[in-house]
Short mmCIF file of C-alpha atoms and ligand atoms in Angstrom, two decimals:
data_model
loop_
_atom_site.label_atom_id
_atom_site.label_comp_id
_atom_site.label_asym_id
_atom_site.label_seq_id
_atom_site.Cartn_x
_atom_site.Cartn_y
_atom_site.Cartn_z
CA MET K 1 17.55 -17.37 2.78
CA THR K 2 18.03 -20.50 0.82
CA THR K 3 18.92 -19.69 -2.74
CA LEU K 4 16.29 -20.72 -5.65
CA HIS K 5 16.89 -20.93 -9.20
CA THR K 6 13.92 -20.90 -11.58
CA TRP K 7 14.00 -21.99 -15.06
CA VAL K 8 11.69 -18.97 -16.04
CA SER K 9 13.63 -16.12 -17.37
CA VAL K 10 13.43 -13.33 -14.66
CA PRO K 11 15.29 -10.07 -15.24
CA LYS K 12 17.99 -9.26 -12.65
CA LYS K 13 16.22 -6.32 -11.06
CA SER K 14 12.72 -7.79 -11.26
CA ASP K 15 10.50 -7.16 -8.26
CA PHE K 16 8.74 -10.49 -9.04
CA SER K 17 11.61 -12.81 -8.24
CA ILE K 18 11.07 -16.58 -7.39
CA TYR K 19 11.07 -15.29 -3.77
CA ASN K 20 8.20 -13.15 -4.17
CA LEU K 21 5.22 -14.75 -6.07
CA PRO K 22 2.52 -12.26 -5.43
CA PHE K 23 -1.14 -12.83 -6.11
CA GLY K 24 -3.21 -10.68 -8.40
CA ILE K 25 -6.29 -10.48 -10.60
CA PHE K 26 -5.84 -10.14 -14.42
CA SER K 27 -7.58 -10.26 -17.75
CA VAL K 28 -6.49 -10.56 -21.38
CA ASN K 29 -8.45 -8.99 -24.24
CA ASP K 30 -12.13 -9.36 -23.35
CA GLU K 31 -11.90 -12.49 -21.39
CA ALA K 32 -13.05 -12.76 -17.93
CA ALA K 33 -10.78 -11.69 -15.17
CA LYS K 34 -9.11 -14.32 -13.05
CA ALA K 35 -6.40 -14.94 -10.42
CA GLY K 36 -2.59 -15.18 -11.20
CA ILE K 37 0.77 -15.00 -9.76
CA ALA K 38 3.53 -12.80 -11.03
CA ILE K 39 7.05 -14.13 -11.89
CA GLY K 40 9.35 -11.96 -13.85
CA GLU K 41 7.62 -10.31 -16.62
CA GLN K 42 5.00 -13.05 -16.83
CA ILE K 43 1.82 -14.12 -15.01
CA VAL K 44 1.10 -17.74 -13.93
CA ASP K 45 -2.58 -18.38 -14.74
CA LEU K 46 -3.80 -20.09 -11.77
CA VAL K 47 -7.06 -21.26 -13.42
CA ALA K 48 -4.93 -23.04 -15.99
CA ILE K 49 -2.69 -24.57 -13.30
CA SER K 50 -5.62 -25.73 -11.27
CA GLU K 51 -7.15 -27.24 -14.31
CA LEU K 52 -4.06 -29.28 -14.90
CA GLY K 53 -4.34 -30.68 -11.48
CA LEU K 54 -1.00 -29.25 -10.45
CA ILE K 55 -2.26 -27.43 -7.23
CA GLU K 56 -4.96 -28.64 -4.69
CA VAL K 57 -7.38 -25.67 -5.01
CA GLY K 58 -10.22 -25.97 -7.38
CA ALA K 59 -10.31 -23.64 -10.60
CA ALA K 60 -13.42 -22.13 -9.35
CA TYR K 61 -11.51 -20.25 -6.64
CA PHE K 62 -9.46 -18.61 -9.32
CA ARG K 63 -12.30 -17.95 -11.88
CA GLN K 64 -13.19 -14.86 -9.85
CA LYS K 65 -13.12 -11.03 -10.26
CA THR K 66 -11.39 -10.80 -6.81
CA LEU K 67 -9.31 -12.90 -4.46
CA ASN K 68 -11.48 -12.71 -1.37
CA GLU K 69 -12.76 -16.30 -1.80
CA PHE K 70 -9.28 -17.74 -2.21
CA ILE K 71 -8.05 -15.79 0.69
CA SER K 72 -10.90 -16.86 2.80
CA LEU K 73 -9.57 -20.46 2.46
CA GLY K 74 -6.75 -19.56 5.02
CA LYS K 75 -3.01 -19.22 5.15
CA LYS K 76 -2.39 -23.01 5.36
CA ILE K 77 -3.99 -23.38 1.99
CA THR K 78 -3.00 -20.08 0.11
CA ASP K 79 0.57 -20.30 1.29
CA LYS K 80 0.65 -23.98 0.06
CA VAL K 81 -0.54 -22.83 -3.31
CA ARG K 82 2.33 -20.25 -3.52
CA LEU K 83 5.02 -22.81 -2.42
CA ASP K 84 3.66 -25.45 -4.78
CA ILE K 85 3.98 -22.83 -7.65
CA GLN K 86 7.30 -21.90 -6.37
CA ASN K 87 8.41 -25.65 -6.66
CA LEU K 88 6.72 -25.79 -10.15
CA LEU K 89 8.93 -22.96 -11.25
CA VAL K 90 12.08 -24.30 -9.67
CA SER K 91 11.99 -27.98 -10.50
CA GLU K 92 13.98 -29.24 -13.51
CA ASN K 93 11.36 -31.86 -14.31
CA SER K 94 8.55 -29.43 -13.89
CA PRO K 95 5.40 -30.34 -15.98
CA LEU K 96 4.99 -26.57 -16.62
CA LYS K 97 7.76 -26.78 -19.10
CA ASN K 98 5.29 -28.52 -21.53
CA HIS K 99 2.54 -26.02 -20.79
CA PRO K 100 3.43 -22.61 -22.14
CA GLU K 101 -0.21 -21.71 -22.24
CA VAL K 102 -0.25 -21.18 -18.40
CA PHE K 103 1.95 -18.09 -18.86
CA VAL K 104 0.69 -14.73 -19.85
CA LEU K 105 2.87 -11.73 -20.53
CA GLN K 106 2.30 -9.09 -17.98
CA LYS K 107 2.40 -6.54 -20.96
CA ASP K 108 -0.56 -8.31 -22.60
CA ALA K 109 -2.76 -8.35 -19.38
CA LYS K 110 -4.97 -5.75 -17.58
CA MET K 111 -4.70 -5.76 -14.02
CA HIS K 112 -7.84 -5.30 -11.69
CA LEU K 113 -8.34 -4.34 -7.94
CA PRO K 114 -7.24 -7.71 -6.44
CA VAL K 115 -9.79 -7.79 -3.60
CA HIS K 116 -13.20 -6.51 -2.96
CA VAL K 117 -12.55 -4.08 -0.23
CA GLY K 118 -15.42 -4.08 2.19
CA ASP K 119 -13.91 -1.66 4.64
CA TYR K 120 -10.76 0.61 4.51
CA THR K 121 -9.05 2.18 7.45
CA ASP K 122 -6.29 4.54 7.23
CA PHE K 123 -3.75 5.04 10.07
CA TYR K 124 -1.33 7.86 10.86
CA SER K 125 1.51 5.91 12.23
CA SER K 126 4.72 7.81 10.95
CA ILE K 127 5.98 9.88 13.74
CA GLU K 128 7.87 11.96 11.36
CA HIS K 129 4.88 12.72 9.15
CA ALA K 130 2.49 13.36 12.26
CA THR K 131 5.33 15.73 13.55
CA ASN K 132 5.55 17.66 10.41
CA VAL K 133 1.87 18.07 9.92
CA GLY K 134 1.66 19.18 13.58
CA LYS K 135 4.33 21.71 13.16
CA MET K 136 2.79 23.20 10.10
CA PHE K 137 -1.00 22.98 11.10
CA ARG K 138 -0.56 23.63 14.91
CA ASP K 139 2.32 24.16 17.17
CA PRO K 140 5.98 23.97 16.14
CA GLU K 141 6.97 23.37 19.67
CA ASN K 142 4.59 20.79 20.34
CA ALA K 143 3.76 19.11 17.21
CA LEU K 144 2.52 15.78 18.38
CA LEU K 145 -0.97 15.66 19.96
CA SER K 146 -0.86 14.24 23.64
CA ASN K 147 -2.57 10.87 22.39
CA TRP K 148 -0.33 10.20 19.47
CA ARG K 149 2.33 8.16 21.45
CA HIS K 150 -0.29 6.20 23.19
CA ILE K 151 -2.79 5.46 20.29
CA PRO K 152 -2.18 4.15 16.70
CA VAL K 153 -4.30 7.08 15.37
CA GLY K 154 -6.52 6.24 12.61
CA TYR K 155 -9.91 6.94 10.83
CA HIS K 156 -12.33 4.97 8.75
CA GLY K 157 -11.84 5.74 5.01
CA ARG K 158 -14.08 5.09 2.06
CA ALA K 159 -13.61 1.68 0.47
CA SER K 160 -15.83 2.52 -2.85
CA SER K 161 -13.22 4.77 -4.24
CA ILE K 162 -10.18 2.54 -3.91
CA VAL K 163 -8.91 2.09 -7.46
CA VAL K 164 -6.31 -0.27 -9.08
CA SER K 165 -3.05 1.39 -10.24
CA GLY K 166 -3.28 3.12 -13.62
CA THR K 167 -6.86 4.53 -12.99
CA THR K 168 -7.08 8.16 -13.78
CA ILE K 169 -8.54 10.53 -11.25
CA HIS K 170 -10.43 13.84 -11.66
CA ARG K 171 -9.38 16.72 -9.47
CA PRO K 172 -11.98 16.84 -6.82
CA MET K 173 -14.40 19.78 -6.23
CA GLY K 174 -15.29 21.01 -2.60
CA GLN K 175 -15.51 23.54 -0.16
CA VAL K 176 -12.47 25.51 0.69
CA LYS K 177 -11.86 28.44 3.06
CA THR K 178 -8.50 29.91 3.66
CA ASN K 179 -7.66 32.25 6.52
CA GLU K 180 -7.91 35.13 4.12
CA MET K 181 -11.42 34.26 3.32
CA GLU K 182 -14.45 35.57 5.10
CA THR K 183 -16.77 32.67 3.87
CA PRO K 184 -15.94 29.38 2.11
CA VAL K 185 -16.19 28.93 -1.72
CA PHE K 186 -16.86 25.87 -3.79
CA LYS K 187 -14.11 25.10 -6.30
CA ALA K 188 -11.67 22.68 -7.61
CA SER K 189 -8.98 21.60 -5.03
CA GLY K 190 -5.80 23.89 -5.51
CA ASN K 191 -3.61 21.72 -3.10
CA LEU K 192 -3.84 18.29 -4.41
CA ASP K 193 -1.41 15.86 -2.78
CA PHE K 194 -0.47 12.29 -2.72
CA GLU K 195 0.34 10.28 0.52
CA LEU K 196 3.04 7.45 0.18
CA GLU K 197 1.64 4.58 2.12
CA MET K 198 1.67 0.86 2.31
CA GLY K 199 -1.60 -1.15 3.00
CA PHE K 200 -2.14 -4.56 4.24
CA VAL K 201 -5.10 -6.81 3.08
CA VAL K 202 -6.93 -8.72 5.94
CA GLY K 203 -6.56 -12.24 5.35
CA LYS K 204 -8.77 -13.69 8.10
CA SER K 205 -12.09 -12.40 9.44
CA THR K 206 -13.03 -11.97 13.13
CA ALA K 207 -16.44 -12.15 14.83
CA LEU K 208 -18.02 -9.07 16.41
CA GLY K 209 -16.70 -8.70 19.89
CA GLU K 210 -13.48 -10.59 19.22
CA ARG K 211 -10.07 -9.00 19.77
CA VAL K 212 -6.81 -9.74 17.84
CA SER K 213 -3.64 -9.72 19.89
CA THR K 214 -0.20 -8.50 18.48
CA LYS K 215 1.06 -12.00 18.75
CA ASP K 216 -1.75 -13.41 16.47
CA ALA K 217 -2.17 -10.41 14.20
CA ALA K 218 0.09 -11.94 11.54
CA GLU K 219 -2.35 -14.64 10.99
CA HIS K 220 -4.92 -12.10 9.88
CA ILE K 221 -2.59 -10.30 7.37
CA PHE K 222 -2.73 -11.81 3.94
CA GLY K 223 -0.16 -9.34 2.48
CA LEU K 224 0.81 -5.86 1.32
CA VAL K 225 0.38 -3.39 -1.37
CA LEU K 226 1.61 0.03 -2.25
CA PHE K 227 -1.13 2.62 -1.53
CA ASN K 228 -1.46 6.17 -2.47
CA ASP K 229 -3.88 8.04 -0.29
CA TRP K 230 -4.70 11.01 -2.58
CA SER K 231 -5.49 14.11 -0.52
CA ALA K 232 -6.91 17.45 -1.29
CA ARG K 233 -5.34 19.48 1.51
CA ASP K 234 -7.28 22.71 1.05
CA ILE K 235 -10.65 20.64 1.40
CA GLN K 236 -9.12 18.81 4.23
CA LYS K 237 -8.01 21.70 6.25
CA TRP K 238 -11.51 23.37 6.31
CA GLU K 239 -13.59 20.27 6.85
CA TYR K 240 -11.45 18.20 9.30
CA VAL K 241 -12.49 19.86 12.56
CA PRO K 242 -13.69 18.18 14.70
CA LEU K 243 -14.44 14.62 13.12
CA GLY K 244 -11.40 14.12 11.02
CA PRO K 245 -10.75 13.46 7.23
CA PHE K 246 -13.71 13.20 4.94
CA LEU K 247 -14.20 14.60 1.44
CA GLY K 248 -10.69 15.71 1.20
CA LYS K 249 -9.60 12.00 1.18
CA SER K 250 -12.71 10.08 -0.14
CA PHE K 251 -12.44 10.98 -3.84
CA ALA K 252 -9.85 8.09 -4.60
CA SER K 253 -7.11 6.06 -3.25
CA SER K 254 -5.02 4.10 -5.57
CA MET K 255 -3.56 0.56 -4.87
CA SER K 256 -0.85 -1.53 -6.67
CA PRO K 257 -2.42 -4.75 -8.17
CA TRP K 258 -0.02 -7.32 -6.81
CA ILE K 259 -0.46 -8.50 -3.12
CA VAL K 260 2.92 -9.57 -1.82
CA THR K 261 2.30 -12.05 0.91
CA LEU K 262 3.51 -11.57 4.48
CA GLU K 263 5.38 -14.88 4.13
CA ALA K 264 7.36 -13.54 1.09
CA LEU K 265 8.27 -10.48 3.34
CA GLU K 266 9.47 -12.48 6.21
CA PRO K 267 13.19 -12.31 5.47
CA PHE K 268 12.91 -8.53 5.61
CA LYS K 269 11.62 -8.03 9.12
CA VAL K 270 13.47 -5.55 11.30
CA GLN K 271 13.30 -4.00 14.67
CA GLY K 272 10.90 -0.99 14.77
CA PRO K 273 11.70 2.37 16.46
CA GLU K 274 11.88 2.32 20.47
CA GLN K 275 8.41 3.43 21.71
CA THR K 276 8.29 5.84 24.53
CA PRO K 277 6.55 6.11 26.84
CA GLU K 278 5.71 2.53 27.33
CA VAL K 279 2.60 1.43 25.47
CA LEU K 280 -0.49 -0.04 27.08
CA SER K 281 -0.28 -3.99 27.44
CA TYR K 282 -2.53 -4.79 24.59
CA LEU K 283 -0.18 -2.90 22.25
CA GLU K 284 2.98 -4.55 23.59
CA TYR K 285 4.74 -6.79 21.08
CA GLU K 286 7.81 -9.03 20.84
CA GLY K 287 10.36 -9.47 18.07
CA GLU K 288 10.74 -7.68 14.72
CA LYS K 289 7.35 -6.45 13.51
CA ASN K 290 8.69 -3.74 11.09
CA TYR K 291 9.59 -4.39 7.42
CA ASP K 292 12.70 -2.99 5.59
CA ILE K 293 10.85 -1.94 2.25
CA GLN K 294 12.44 0.77 0.26
CA LEU K 295 9.92 3.16 -1.28
CA GLU K 296 10.14 5.96 -3.78
CA VAL K 297 7.85 8.51 -5.29
CA GLY K 298 8.26 9.81 -8.98
CA MET K 299 6.41 12.67 -10.45
CA SER K 300 5.91 13.36 -14.14
CA SER K 301 4.04 15.91 -16.26
CA SER K 302 2.90 16.38 -19.71
CA THR K 303 6.19 18.28 -20.26
CA SER K 304 8.67 16.69 -17.82
CA GLU K 305 9.94 13.14 -17.62
CA GLU K 306 9.62 11.43 -14.18
CA THR K 307 11.58 13.10 -11.35
CA THR K 308 12.07 11.32 -8.15
CA ILE K 309 10.79 13.42 -5.37
CA SER K 310 11.07 11.21 -2.50
CA LYS K 311 12.84 8.10 -1.16
CA SER K 312 11.39 6.65 2.24
CA ASN K 313 11.31 3.28 3.94
CA PHE K 314 8.31 1.20 5.58
CA LYS K 315 10.69 0.41 8.44
CA TYR K 316 10.35 3.95 9.87
CA MET K 317 6.71 3.49 10.96
CA TYR K 318 6.34 4.10 14.73
CA TRP K 319 3.41 1.82 15.07
CA ASN K 320 3.61 -1.46 13.35
CA MET K 321 0.76 -3.36 11.63
CA MET K 322 0.32 -5.80 14.43
CA GLN K 323 -0.32 -3.05 16.82
CA GLN K 324 -2.58 -1.43 14.30
CA LEU K 325 -4.72 -4.58 14.06
CA ALA K 326 -4.74 -5.06 17.88
CA HIS K 327 -5.91 -1.44 18.35
CA HIS K 328 -8.39 -1.73 15.51
CA THR K 329 -9.99 -4.72 17.19
CA VAL K 330 -9.54 -3.87 20.98
CA ASN K 331 -13.14 -2.54 21.14
CA GLY K 332 -14.56 -5.70 19.48
CA CYS K 333 -14.93 -4.18 15.98
CA ASN K 334 -14.93 -7.12 13.47
CA ILE K 335 -12.79 -7.20 10.35
CA ASN K 336 -13.37 -8.99 7.28
CA VAL K 337 -11.19 -10.72 4.58
CA GLY K 338 -10.33 -8.11 1.95
CA ASP K 339 -10.38 -5.16 4.28
CA VAL K 340 -7.43 -2.74 3.69
CA MET K 341 -5.75 -0.92 6.42
CA ALA K 342 -3.25 1.55 5.30
CA SER K 343 -0.23 2.61 7.19
CA GLY K 344 -0.44 6.53 7.06
CA THR K 345 2.00 8.52 5.19
CA ILE K 346 5.49 7.03 5.48
CA SER K 347 7.95 9.86 5.98
CA GLY K 348 11.63 9.54 7.03
CA LYS K 349 13.63 12.07 9.07
CA ASP K 350 15.18 14.17 6.42
CA GLU K 351 13.56 16.18 3.58
CA SER K 352 14.31 13.70 0.89
CA SER K 353 12.32 11.14 2.50
CA TYR K 354 8.96 12.91 3.02
CA GLY K 355 6.01 11.07 1.93
CA SER K 356 3.64 14.00 0.74
CA LEU K 357 3.82 17.17 -1.09
CA LEU K 358 2.47 18.97 1.95
CA GLU K 359 5.75 18.15 3.59
CA ILE K 360 8.21 18.19 0.50
CA SER K 361 6.76 21.87 -0.35
CA TRP K 362 6.25 22.77 3.30
CA GLY K 363 2.62 23.69 2.92
CA GLY K 364 3.43 25.16 -0.46
CA LYS K 365 6.08 27.47 0.94
CA LYS K 366 8.89 25.58 -0.79
CA PRO K 367 8.38 24.86 -4.36
CA PHE K 368 10.62 22.34 -6.01
CA GLU K 369 11.47 21.59 -9.59
CA LEU K 370 10.70 18.70 -11.99
CA LYS K 371 13.36 17.52 -14.43
CA ASP K 372 12.37 20.02 -17.25
CA GLY K 373 12.61 22.90 -14.80
CA SER K 374 8.78 23.43 -14.15
CA ILE K 375 7.86 24.39 -10.73
CA ARG K 376 5.52 22.53 -8.38
CA THR K 377 4.26 22.72 -4.80
CA PHE K 378 1.29 20.59 -5.31
CA ILE K 379 -0.28 18.39 -8.02
CA GLU K 380 -1.23 20.01 -11.25
CA ASP K 381 -3.58 18.61 -14.03
CA ASN K 382 -2.10 15.89 -16.03
CA ASP K 383 0.69 15.28 -13.66
CA THR K 384 1.38 11.56 -12.86
CA ILE K 385 2.54 10.18 -9.38
CA THR K 386 4.25 6.82 -9.33
CA MET K 387 5.12 4.84 -6.15
CA ARG K 388 7.49 1.90 -6.21
CA GLY K 389 8.60 -0.45 -3.44
CA PHE K 390 10.91 -3.25 -2.80
CA ALA K 391 12.84 -5.30 -0.40
CA GLU K 392 16.15 -6.62 -0.96
CA LYS K 393 18.62 -8.67 0.87
CA GLU K 394 21.66 -10.77 -0.12
CA GLY K 395 20.82 -10.03 -3.79
CA LYS K 396 17.33 -11.29 -3.21
CA ARG K 397 14.50 -9.03 -4.29
CA VAL K 398 10.82 -9.01 -3.39
CA GLY K 399 8.98 -5.95 -4.84
CA PHE K 400 5.61 -4.54 -5.27
CA GLY K 401 5.86 -3.07 -8.84
CA GLU K 402 4.08 0.18 -8.81
CA VAL K 403 0.98 2.25 -8.13
CA THR K 404 0.58 5.01 -10.62
CA GLY K 405 -2.17 7.55 -11.32
CA THR K 406 -2.63 10.59 -13.34
CA ILE K 407 -4.76 13.68 -12.37
CA LEU K 408 -7.12 14.90 -14.88
CA PRO K 409 -8.82 18.27 -14.69
CA ASN K 410 -12.07 18.57 -12.54
CA LYS K 411 -15.44 17.37 -14.12
MN1 LIG E 1 -3.39 8.81 4.66
#
């Protein structure tokens, strides 16, 4: 990686270094939402930059509630905008030095969901997570179902309830039936959980009937976000047979506001785990398709400051994003710009890297402590879950900021 120096002040451990420059949608006071790029503790206002004639894309593309239209311009253009901004932030003679009005402090801005999500798919691609769940819910000796190593298993989620980081969520109500009950009851979920995931945002649509190969898949991925797939385990357990997740998942999913482009993550590519048995030809891939992104989950409550309860890494994923996309489209299912495809819970091998409370508390059997000594197995009312992620190499950091959410009592 070549070393770049920006004249903008960027804190040393900032996720939003000159190497990152993620896209998001923000607003200030009661003004309309618009597109921006994060740098350090600031936002570069893309409407203002465009109006100054410093980039080739018209301001109308950035004066939008979402990035969909901008992303639809294609990577050649969107990546050039990012690199042009990078040059403007690096160049000693940058015209931006005379235009402080293009910079907005992040603390003065409200962030919005960056894309209109037409469709949302959730995969189940961590072998450690799938094995842990299989051990708990089925057979400890034969935890993985027979299809798991052949298919990137997934389900169609609910796009309407995807919310931006910071949105509070009411504890969902639903049907629950435990083994001890004769008949189901209607109640507030008692086993509310998070799932530590990353999601990718589709950057290029396909036509019905078209397939995307693992080789071309990167062309269809605009960038990545942190993703919390909130899960009501008790509702899920009763409803999921035989068609899979439904109301135990669809009440809310939270995503981080800044989309980190695939291009910014390029230096952090790593080899994925070996896949055995060999995958079918349409799932074969060449080169490094996993990404070394360090992840952590913090939990805080009305009485306890934040306690780190998990440290994981996106590189553990058994099935990579290119395989997920190839599989998703292999039947001819079309995809659209703004679609979100989430990884599935990202767990590592040991207990400190589990990506859900279901695993951390082993189905509620192993309570854990927050910093103030209070005990948890699942999420209680007024608890806050915050996920963070960043990649770092040779002192160069590309991060995602955070996705946070507080659970309020049921309505
Ligand atoms: Mn999930």
